[in-house]
Coordinates of C-alpha atoms in Angstrom, one line a residue:
M1 CA -23.1 -10.3 -69.4
S2 CA -23.4 -8.6 -66.3
Q3 CA -27.2 -8.2 -67.2
M4 CA -27.6 -11.5 -67.8
I5 CA -26.0 -11.8 -64.3
M6 CA -28.9 -9.5 -62.8
T7 CA -31.9 -11.9 -64.9
A8 CA -30.6 -14.8 -63.5
V9 CA -32.6 -16.9 -60.8
T10 CA -32.8 -15.6 -57.2
S11 CA -29.3 -15.2 -56.4
T12 CA -27.7 -15.9 -53.3
L13 CA -24.3 -14.9 -54.3
T14 CA -22.9 -11.3 -55.4
D15 CA -22.8 -10.2 -58.6
E16 CA -18.7 -10.9 -58.4
Q17 CA -18.6 -13.9 -56.8
R18 CA -21.4 -15.1 -60.0
A19 CA -18.2 -13.5 -62.0
I20 CA -15.8 -15.7 -60.5
L21 CA -18.1 -18.8 -60.6
A22 CA -18.7 -17.9 -64.8
L23 CA -14.7 -17.3 -65.4
W24 CA -13.9 -20.7 -63.5
Y25 CA -16.4 -22.6 -65.4
E26 CA -15.7 -21.0 -68.6
V27 CA -11.8 -21.4 -68.5
N28 CA -12.3 -24.7 -67.2
A29 CA -10.7 -24.2 -63.7
S30 CA -7.3 -23.1 -65.3
L31 CA -5.4 -21.4 -62.9
S32 CA -2.8 -19.8 -65.2
A33 CA -6.1 -18.3 -67.1
Y34 CA -7.9 -17.7 -64.5
H35 CA -5.5 -15.5 -62.8
K36 CA -4.4 -13.8 -66.3
L37 CA -7.7 -13.0 -66.9
V38 CA -8.5 -11.2 -63.8
T39 CA -5.0 -9.3 -63.1
T40 CA -5.4 -7.9 -66.8
F41 CA -9.2 -6.2 -66.2
G42 CA -8.9 -5.9 -62.6
S43 CA -11.7 -8.3 -62.0
A44 CA -13.6 -11.1 -62.5
Q45 CA -16.6 -9.2 -63.5
I46 CA -14.9 -6.8 -65.8
A47 CA -13.3 -9.8 -67.4
W48 CA -16.4 -11.8 -68.4
R49 CA -17.9 -9.0 -69.7
E50 CA -15.0 -8.5 -72.5
A51 CA -15.7 -10.1 -75.5
V52 CA -14.2 -12.9 -77.2
E53 CA -11.5 -11.1 -78.7
S54 CA -9.9 -8.9 -75.9
W55 CA -9.6 -12.8 -74.4
R56 CA -8.3 -14.1 -77.7
Q57 CA -5.5 -11.3 -77.5
L58 CA -4.3 -12.7 -74.0
K59 CA -3.9 -15.7 -76.0
I60 CA -6.8 -17.7 -73.8
H61 CA -6.4 -21.3 -75.1
R62 CA -9.4 -21.8 -78.2
T63 CA -11.9 -24.4 -76.0
H64 CA -12.5 -21.4 -73.0
L65 CA -13.0 -18.9 -76.1
Q66 CA -15.6 -21.1 -77.4
R67 CA -17.2 -21.4 -73.7
H68 CA -17.1 -17.6 -73.1
E69 CA -19.1 -17.2 -76.5
Q70 CA -21.7 -19.5 -75.1
S71 CA -22.9 -17.6 -72.1
A72 CA -26.3 -19.1 -71.7
Q73 CA -24.7 -22.7 -70.8
T74 CA -22.6 -20.8 -68.5
L75 CA -25.7 -19.3 -66.5
V76 CA -27.3 -22.6 -66.6
T77 CA -24.1 -23.7 -64.9
I78 CA -23.9 -21.2 -62.6
D79 CA -27.4 -21.6 -61.1
K80 CA -27.4 -25.1 -60.9
V81 CA -24.8 -23.8 -58.1
E82 CA -27.1 -21.8 -56.6
Q83 CA -29.8 -24.3 -56.3
A84 CA -26.8 -26.9 -54.5
L85 CA -25.5 -24.5 -52.1
A86 CA -29.6 -23.5 -51.1
K87 CA -30.0 -27.1 -50.6
K88 CA -27.0 -27.5 -48.6
R89 CA -25.9 -30.1 -50.6
Y90 CA -22.1 -28.1 -49.9
G91 CA -20.8 -25.0 -49.2
L92 CA -18.4 -22.8 -51.5
L93 CA -15.6 -19.9 -50.0
F94 CA -14.5 -17.2 -52.3
A95 CA -10.6 -15.9 -52.0
D96 CA -11.5 -12.6 -50.3
Q97 CA -13.9 -14.3 -47.6
P98 CA -12.6 -14.3 -43.9
D99 CA -13.7 -18.2 -43.8
Y100 CA -11.2 -19.2 -46.5
P101 CA -8.2 -20.6 -45.4
A102 CA -5.5 -17.9 -45.1
Q103 CA -2.3 -20.4 -45.6
L104 CA -3.7 -21.4 -49.2
L105 CA -3.3 -17.3 -50.0
K106 CA 0.3 -18.1 -49.6
I107 CA 0.9 -20.4 -52.3
Y108 CA 1.9 -19.6 -55.6
D109 CA -1.1 -20.2 -57.3
P110 CA -4.1 -20.0 -54.6
P111 CA -7.4 -21.4 -56.2
P112 CA -10.1 -18.4 -56.0
L113 CA -12.7 -20.4 -54.6
L114 CA -13.4 -23.5 -52.9
F115 CA -16.4 -25.8 -52.0
Y116 CA -16.8 -27.8 -49.2
R117 CA -18.5 -30.4 -47.5
G118 CA -18.9 -30.8 -43.5
D119 CA -17.3 -28.8 -40.9
K120 CA -15.5 -25.2 -42.8
S121 CA -14.1 -24.3 -39.3
R122 CA -11.5 -27.1 -39.6
L123 CA -9.5 -25.2 -42.6
Q124 CA -8.3 -22.8 -40.0
Q125 CA -7.6 -25.0 -37.7
A126 CA -3.6 -26.0 -37.8
Q127 CA -2.7 -29.1 -40.0
I128 CA -0.5 -31.5 -40.6
A129 CA -0.6 -34.1 -43.8
I130 CA -0.2 -37.4 -43.8
V131 CA 0.2 -39.0 -47.4
G132 CA 1.8 -42.1 -48.9
S133 CA 1.1 -45.4 -51.0
R134 CA -2.2 -46.6 -52.3
K135 CA -1.0 -50.0 -51.4
P136 CA 0.6 -49.8 -48.3
T137 CA 2.3 -53.0 -46.3
A138 CA 0.2 -53.6 -42.9
H139 CA 3.0 -52.4 -41.1
A140 CA 2.9 -49.1 -42.8
Q141 CA -0.6 -49.2 -42.6
K142 CA -0.5 -49.4 -38.9
I143 CA 1.8 -47.1 -38.5
T144 CA -0.3 -44.1 -40.2
F145 CA -2.6 -44.7 -38.5
D146 CA -1.5 -44.6 -35.1
M147 CA 0.7 -41.3 -36.4
A148 CA -2.7 -39.9 -37.1
Q149 CA -4.5 -41.0 -34.3
Y150 CA -1.7 -39.5 -32.0
L151 CA -1.6 -36.0 -34.0
A152 CA -4.9 -35.8 -34.2
Q153 CA -5.4 -36.6 -30.1
S154 CA -2.5 -33.6 -29.7
G155 CA -5.1 -30.6 -31.4
F156 CA -3.7 -31.3 -34.8
I157 CA -6.2 -31.5 -37.9
I158 CA -5.0 -34.7 -40.4
T159 CA -5.4 -33.6 -44.1
S160 CA -4.9 -36.1 -46.8
G161 CA -6.1 -37.1 -50.3
L162 CA -8.8 -39.2 -49.7
A163 CA -7.4 -42.0 -51.9
M164 CA -6.5 -45.6 -51.1
G165 CA -3.9 -46.9 -49.1
V166 CA -2.0 -44.6 -46.5
D167 CA -4.5 -41.7 -47.0
K168 CA -7.6 -43.9 -45.8
R169 CA -5.5 -44.8 -43.3
A170 CA -4.5 -41.4 -42.0
H171 CA -8.4 -40.0 -41.9
L172 CA -9.6 -43.1 -40.1
G173 CA -6.6 -43.0 -37.8
A174 CA -7.7 -39.5 -36.7
L175 CA -11.2 -40.1 -36.8
E176 CA -10.9 -43.4 -34.4
Q177 CA -11.0 -41.3 -30.7
A178 CA -12.4 -42.3 -27.7
D179 CA -13.0 -38.9 -26.4
T180 CA -16.0 -36.9 -28.4
E181 CA -13.6 -33.9 -27.9
C182 CA -11.4 -34.8 -30.6
R183 CA -13.6 -36.6 -33.1
G184 CA -13.6 -35.0 -36.9
R185 CA -9.9 -33.7 -36.8
T186 CA -9.7 -34.5 -40.5
I187 CA -9.8 -32.6 -44.1
G188 CA -10.1 -34.5 -47.4
V189 CA -8.9 -32.5 -50.1
M190 CA -10.2 -34.3 -53.9
G191 CA -9.4 -34.6 -57.0
T192 CA -12.7 -34.6 -58.2
G193 CA -15.9 -31.9 -57.8
I194 CA -17.0 -31.9 -54.7
D195 CA -20.5 -34.1 -55.6
V196 CA -18.3 -36.5 -57.1
N197 CA -17.2 -39.6 -54.2
Y198 CA -13.9 -41.0 -56.0
P199 CA -13.2 -44.0 -55.4
K200 CA -16.5 -44.8 -55.3
H201 CA -16.0 -47.6 -52.8
Q202 CA -15.0 -44.3 -50.3
D203 CA -18.3 -43.0 -50.1
K204 CA -18.4 -44.8 -46.8
L205 CA -15.5 -42.9 -45.7
F206 CA -16.3 -39.3 -47.3
A207 CA -19.7 -40.0 -44.8
Q208 CA -18.0 -40.5 -42.1
I209 CA -15.3 -38.1 -42.3
I210 CA -19.2 -35.7 -42.8
E211 CA -20.8 -36.4 -39.8
Q212 CA -18.4 -36.7 -37.3
G213 CA -16.8 -32.9 -37.8
G214 CA -14.4 -33.5 -40.6
C215 CA -14.2 -31.4 -43.8
I216 CA -14.1 -32.3 -47.4
V217 CA -12.8 -29.4 -50.2
S218 CA -12.4 -29.3 -53.9
E219 CA -11.2 -26.3 -55.9
L220 CA -12.7 -27.9 -59.1
L221 CA -16.5 -27.1 -60.4
P222 CA -19.0 -30.0 -59.0
S223 CA -19.5 -32.7 -61.2
T224 CA -15.5 -33.0 -62.2
P225 CA -14.7 -36.4 -62.9
P226 CA -11.1 -37.8 -62.1
N227 CA -8.2 -36.9 -64.4
K228 CA -4.5 -37.5 -64.1
H229 CA -4.2 -33.4 -64.3
T230 CA -6.3 -33.1 -61.2
F231 CA -4.6 -35.1 -58.8
P232 CA -1.5 -33.1 -58.9
R233 CA -3.4 -30.3 -58.0
R234 CA -5.7 -31.8 -55.5
N235 CA -1.8 -32.7 -53.8
R236 CA -0.6 -29.0 -54.2
L237 CA -3.7 -27.8 -52.0
V238 CA -2.6 -30.9 -49.7
A239 CA 0.1 -29.3 -49.0
G240 CA -0.8 -25.6 -49.5
L241 CA -3.4 -26.1 -46.1
S242 CA -0.7 -28.0 -43.9
L243 CA 2.2 -27.2 -41.7
A244 CA 3.9 -30.1 -42.6
T245 CA 3.6 -33.2 -45.0
I246 CA 4.5 -36.9 -42.9
V247 CA 5.2 -39.4 -45.5
T248 CA 4.7 -42.9 -44.2
E249 CA 5.5 -45.1 -47.0
A250 CA 5.8 -44.3 -50.6
T251 CA 7.1 -45.7 -54.1
I252 CA 9.5 -43.8 -55.6
Q253 CA 6.8 -43.1 -58.4
S254 CA 4.7 -42.1 -56.2
G255 CA 2.2 -38.9 -56.3
S256 CA 2.9 -38.8 -52.5
L257 CA 6.6 -37.2 -53.5
I258 CA 4.8 -34.9 -55.5
T259 CA 2.8 -33.8 -52.3
A260 CA 6.6 -33.7 -50.1
R261 CA 8.5 -31.9 -53.2
L262 CA 5.4 -28.7 -52.9
T263 CA 5.4 -28.9 -49.2
S264 CA 8.8 -28.4 -49.5
E265 CA 9.1 -24.9 -52.0
Q266 CA 6.4 -23.8 -49.9
G267 CA 9.1 -23.4 -47.0
K268 CA 7.8 -26.2 -44.7
Q269 CA 9.2 -29.9 -43.7
V270 CA 9.1 -33.0 -45.1
F271 CA 9.2 -35.6 -42.7
A272 CA 9.7 -39.4 -43.8
V273 CA 9.3 -42.9 -42.3
P274 CA 12.0 -45.2 -42.7
S275 CA 11.9 -48.8 -43.7
H276 CA 14.1 -51.8 -44.7
I277 CA 16.2 -50.9 -47.2
D278 CA 14.9 -54.0 -49.6
N279 CA 11.6 -52.2 -49.1
S280 CA 10.1 -51.1 -52.5
N281 CA 7.6 -49.8 -51.2
A282 CA 9.5 -47.4 -49.3
E283 CA 12.6 -46.4 -51.7
G284 CA 10.3 -43.4 -52.1
C285 CA 10.8 -42.3 -48.4
H286 CA 14.6 -42.9 -48.5
H287 CA 14.3 -41.0 -51.4
L288 CA 13.3 -38.6 -49.6
I289 CA 15.8 -38.8 -46.2
R290 CA 18.5 -39.0 -48.6
E291 CA 17.3 -35.7 -50.2
G292 CA 17.0 -33.6 -46.8
A293 CA 13.7 -34.8 -45.1
T294 CA 13.4 -35.4 -41.8
L295 CA 13.6 -38.8 -40.4
I296 CA 11.4 -39.6 -37.9
Y297 CA 10.3 -42.5 -35.5
H298 CA 7.3 -41.1 -33.6
P299 CA 4.7 -38.7 -34.2
Q300 CA 5.6 -36.6 -30.7
Q301 CA 8.7 -36.0 -33.2
V302 CA 6.8 -34.1 -35.5
L303 CA 4.9 -32.0 -32.8
E304 CA 7.9 -31.2 -31.5
D305 CA 9.3 -29.8 -34.7
V306 CA 6.2 -28.2 -35.9
S307 CA 6.0 -26.4 -32.2
S308 CA 9.6 -24.6 -33.0
Q309 CA 8.3 -23.9 -36.5
L310 CA 5.7 -22.1 -35.0
D311 CA 7.6 -20.3 -31.8
Y312 CA 9.5 -19.0 -34.7
L313 CA 7.4 -17.8 -36.7
G314 CA 5.9 -16.1 -33.7
H315 CA 3.0 -17.9 -32.8
F316 CA 2.0 -17.9 -29.4
Y317 CA 0.7 -20.3 -26.6
Q318 CA -2.5 -19.9 -24.5
S319 CA -3.1 -22.0 -21.5
T320 CA -6.7 -23.9 -21.2
D321 CA -8.4 -25.8 -18.9
T322 CA -6.9 -29.3 -20.5
H323 CA -4.5 -28.6 -23.4
T324 CA -2.2 -25.6 -24.5
A325 CA -4.0 -23.4 -27.6
N326 CA -1.9 -22.0 -30.3
S327 CA -3.1 -18.6 -31.8
T328 CA -1.5 -17.7 -34.6
P329 CA -2.1 -14.1 -35.8
D330 CA -1.2 -14.5 -39.6
M331 CA -2.9 -13.1 -42.2
Q332 CA -6.9 -12.9 -41.7
S333 CA -6.7 -15.7 -39.8
T334 CA -6.7 -17.8 -36.5
I335 CA -4.5 -21.1 -36.3
I336 CA -5.5 -23.5 -33.2
I337 CA -3.7 -26.2 -31.8
G338 CA -5.5 -28.1 -28.9
N339 CA -1.7 -29.7 -27.5
E340 CA 0.3 -30.2 -24.7
E341 CA 3.9 -29.0 -24.2
I342 CA 6.1 -31.2 -25.9
A343 CA 8.9 -33.0 -24.7
S344 CA 12.0 -35.0 -26.8
P345 CA 10.7 -38.5 -27.0
E346 CA 12.6 -42.0 -26.2
P347 CA 12.5 -44.4 -29.2
I348 CA 8.6 -45.9 -28.9
A349 CA 7.6 -48.4 -31.7
S350 CA 4.6 -47.7 -33.0
A351 CA 2.9 -50.3 -31.3
D352 CA 3.2 -48.1 -28.2
I353 CA 2.1 -44.9 -29.0
K354 CA -1.2 -44.4 -26.8
P355 CA -1.6 -41.1 -26.2
T356 CA -4.4 -39.5 -24.7
C357 CA -7.0 -36.6 -25.4
S358 CA -8.9 -37.2 -22.1
P359 CA -9.2 -34.0 -20.0
V360 CA -6.1 -33.4 -16.9
T361 CA -7.2 -31.1 -14.1
V362 CA -4.0 -30.5 -12.0
P363 CA -4.4 -28.5 -8.6
E364 CA -2.5 -24.9 -8.8
H365 CA -0.8 -25.9 -6.2
L366 CA 0.8 -29.2 -7.9
K367 CA 1.3 -27.4 -11.9
Q368 CA 4.7 -25.7 -10.8
I369 CA 5.9 -29.8 -10.4
Y370 CA 3.8 -31.1 -13.3
E371 CA 4.6 -28.4 -15.9
Q372 CA 8.4 -29.7 -15.0
L373 CA 7.8 -33.2 -16.2
D374 CA 7.5 -34.7 -19.6
W375 CA 7.2 -38.2 -20.9
H376 CA 10.5 -39.4 -20.8
G377 CA 11.0 -38.8 -17.1
Q378 CA 13.5 -37.3 -14.7
D379 CA 14.6 -38.6 -11.2
L380 CA 14.1 -36.8 -7.9
D381 CA 17.4 -34.9 -8.2
A382 CA 17.0 -33.1 -10.8
L383 CA 13.6 -32.1 -10.2
L384 CA 15.0 -30.5 -6.7
L385 CA 17.6 -28.9 -8.4
V386 CA 14.9 -27.3 -10.8
T387 CA 12.0 -26.3 -8.5
E388 CA 13.7 -25.7 -5.6
V389 CA 11.0 -27.0 -3.6
A390 CA 12.2 -28.7 -0.3
P391 CA 12.5 -32.6 -0.3
A392 CA 9.6 -33.4 1.7
Q393 CA 7.4 -30.9 -0.2
L394 CA 8.8 -32.4 -3.6
I395 CA 7.8 -35.8 -2.6
G396 CA 4.5 -35.2 -0.9
Q397 CA 3.6 -33.2 -4.2
L398 CA 4.5 -36.1 -6.7
M399 CA 3.0 -38.7 -4.0
E400 CA -0.3 -36.7 -5.0
L401 CA 0.3 -36.1 -8.9
E402 CA 0.5 -40.0 -9.1
L403 CA -2.7 -40.4 -6.7
L404 CA -4.4 -38.5 -9.3
G405 CA -3.3 -40.9 -12.2
V406 CA -1.3 -37.9 -14.2
I407 CA 2.2 -38.8 -13.3
S408 CA 3.9 -42.8 -12.8
V409 CA 7.2 -43.3 -11.7
Q410 CA 9.8 -46.0 -13.8
G411 CA 13.1 -46.9 -12.7
G412 CA 12.6 -44.4 -10.2
R413 CA 12.3 -41.7 -12.9
Y414 CA 8.8 -39.4 -12.9
L415 CA 7.0 -39.0 -15.9
R416 CA 3.5 -38.0 -17.2
V417 CA 0.9 -40.6 -18.2

């Protein structure tokens, strides 16, 4: 079969990459069968060269054995993928490439490859998953949109599953940005092949994500239709790509609880938004909270907790003119968070969530004072104590910051705008 690899059409992939594709096709994207073959034989090329009888001894499923016997059809499939790659219909990442998201390598069963459309660099950036009901209440839709918008403006990528309801609102919230620097901060994980838009009436959303600089990914081969087994696999990738998962509204039977469970099993934090106790559409969120998920009512609480986790894991901050970027020397990748320093929030209704992504330039001589301020305010006495600046000088600097429009005064307390 290695000779057949070499006699195929001019390849843009290496022989090993073609063999990976061949195995992935012949085992019908079965993770267990794929990893068993590669682990047993040492590489995809060697595994693909092995006779059917060698596969049978490993108790590979009979349908996979039948595909392995039909090598001509396998080559046709690989050539179709390469032709699509040449025409830039989609891209392809393999697990041993530096562009492959390193966070996926940490999960129990990482996919050997990822098909993508859009900006693949989004996969290297820090992500927070937002998931929930396909039929959310109007209130949950607004909360989802506002949280996604806020977190995207804070520098995080919003990852979700491209479904109707909460998923769609999460993607749209991330995309709805006044500042062009903040646009495109969303990743959609598909439960179908990369060229199958499902649900069909989501075509506009798919196009918007790609056009605005987001990314869509799938581990499944092109043309793979939707199936009840493919969506739990998608949920596993949503959890695996993200630092944490937010469930904004979900029933007790919702697939979002699968994503939450997988997030927890991967050692990451699950956040849940509470609702009225008689809201059956939020019963899943209440169950998660009862089981130990973190109750939140404002996205800044997510930022605070996730930042604490990043600090614990050895992440460090690098100052920039407009934001603080988090650079994570983890595995072979760098995770970037374009996010300002976060303070503990006051209880705020979702309607009042109005963060800004516009650049804030603070003169050097005012930075010491500005960095001591937060979003729930400090009085003059507290600032005098912590800054050790003379009262007249401190008042003058606070007035300068207020004139610059970067702070405000409310009830005698100075706070960031």
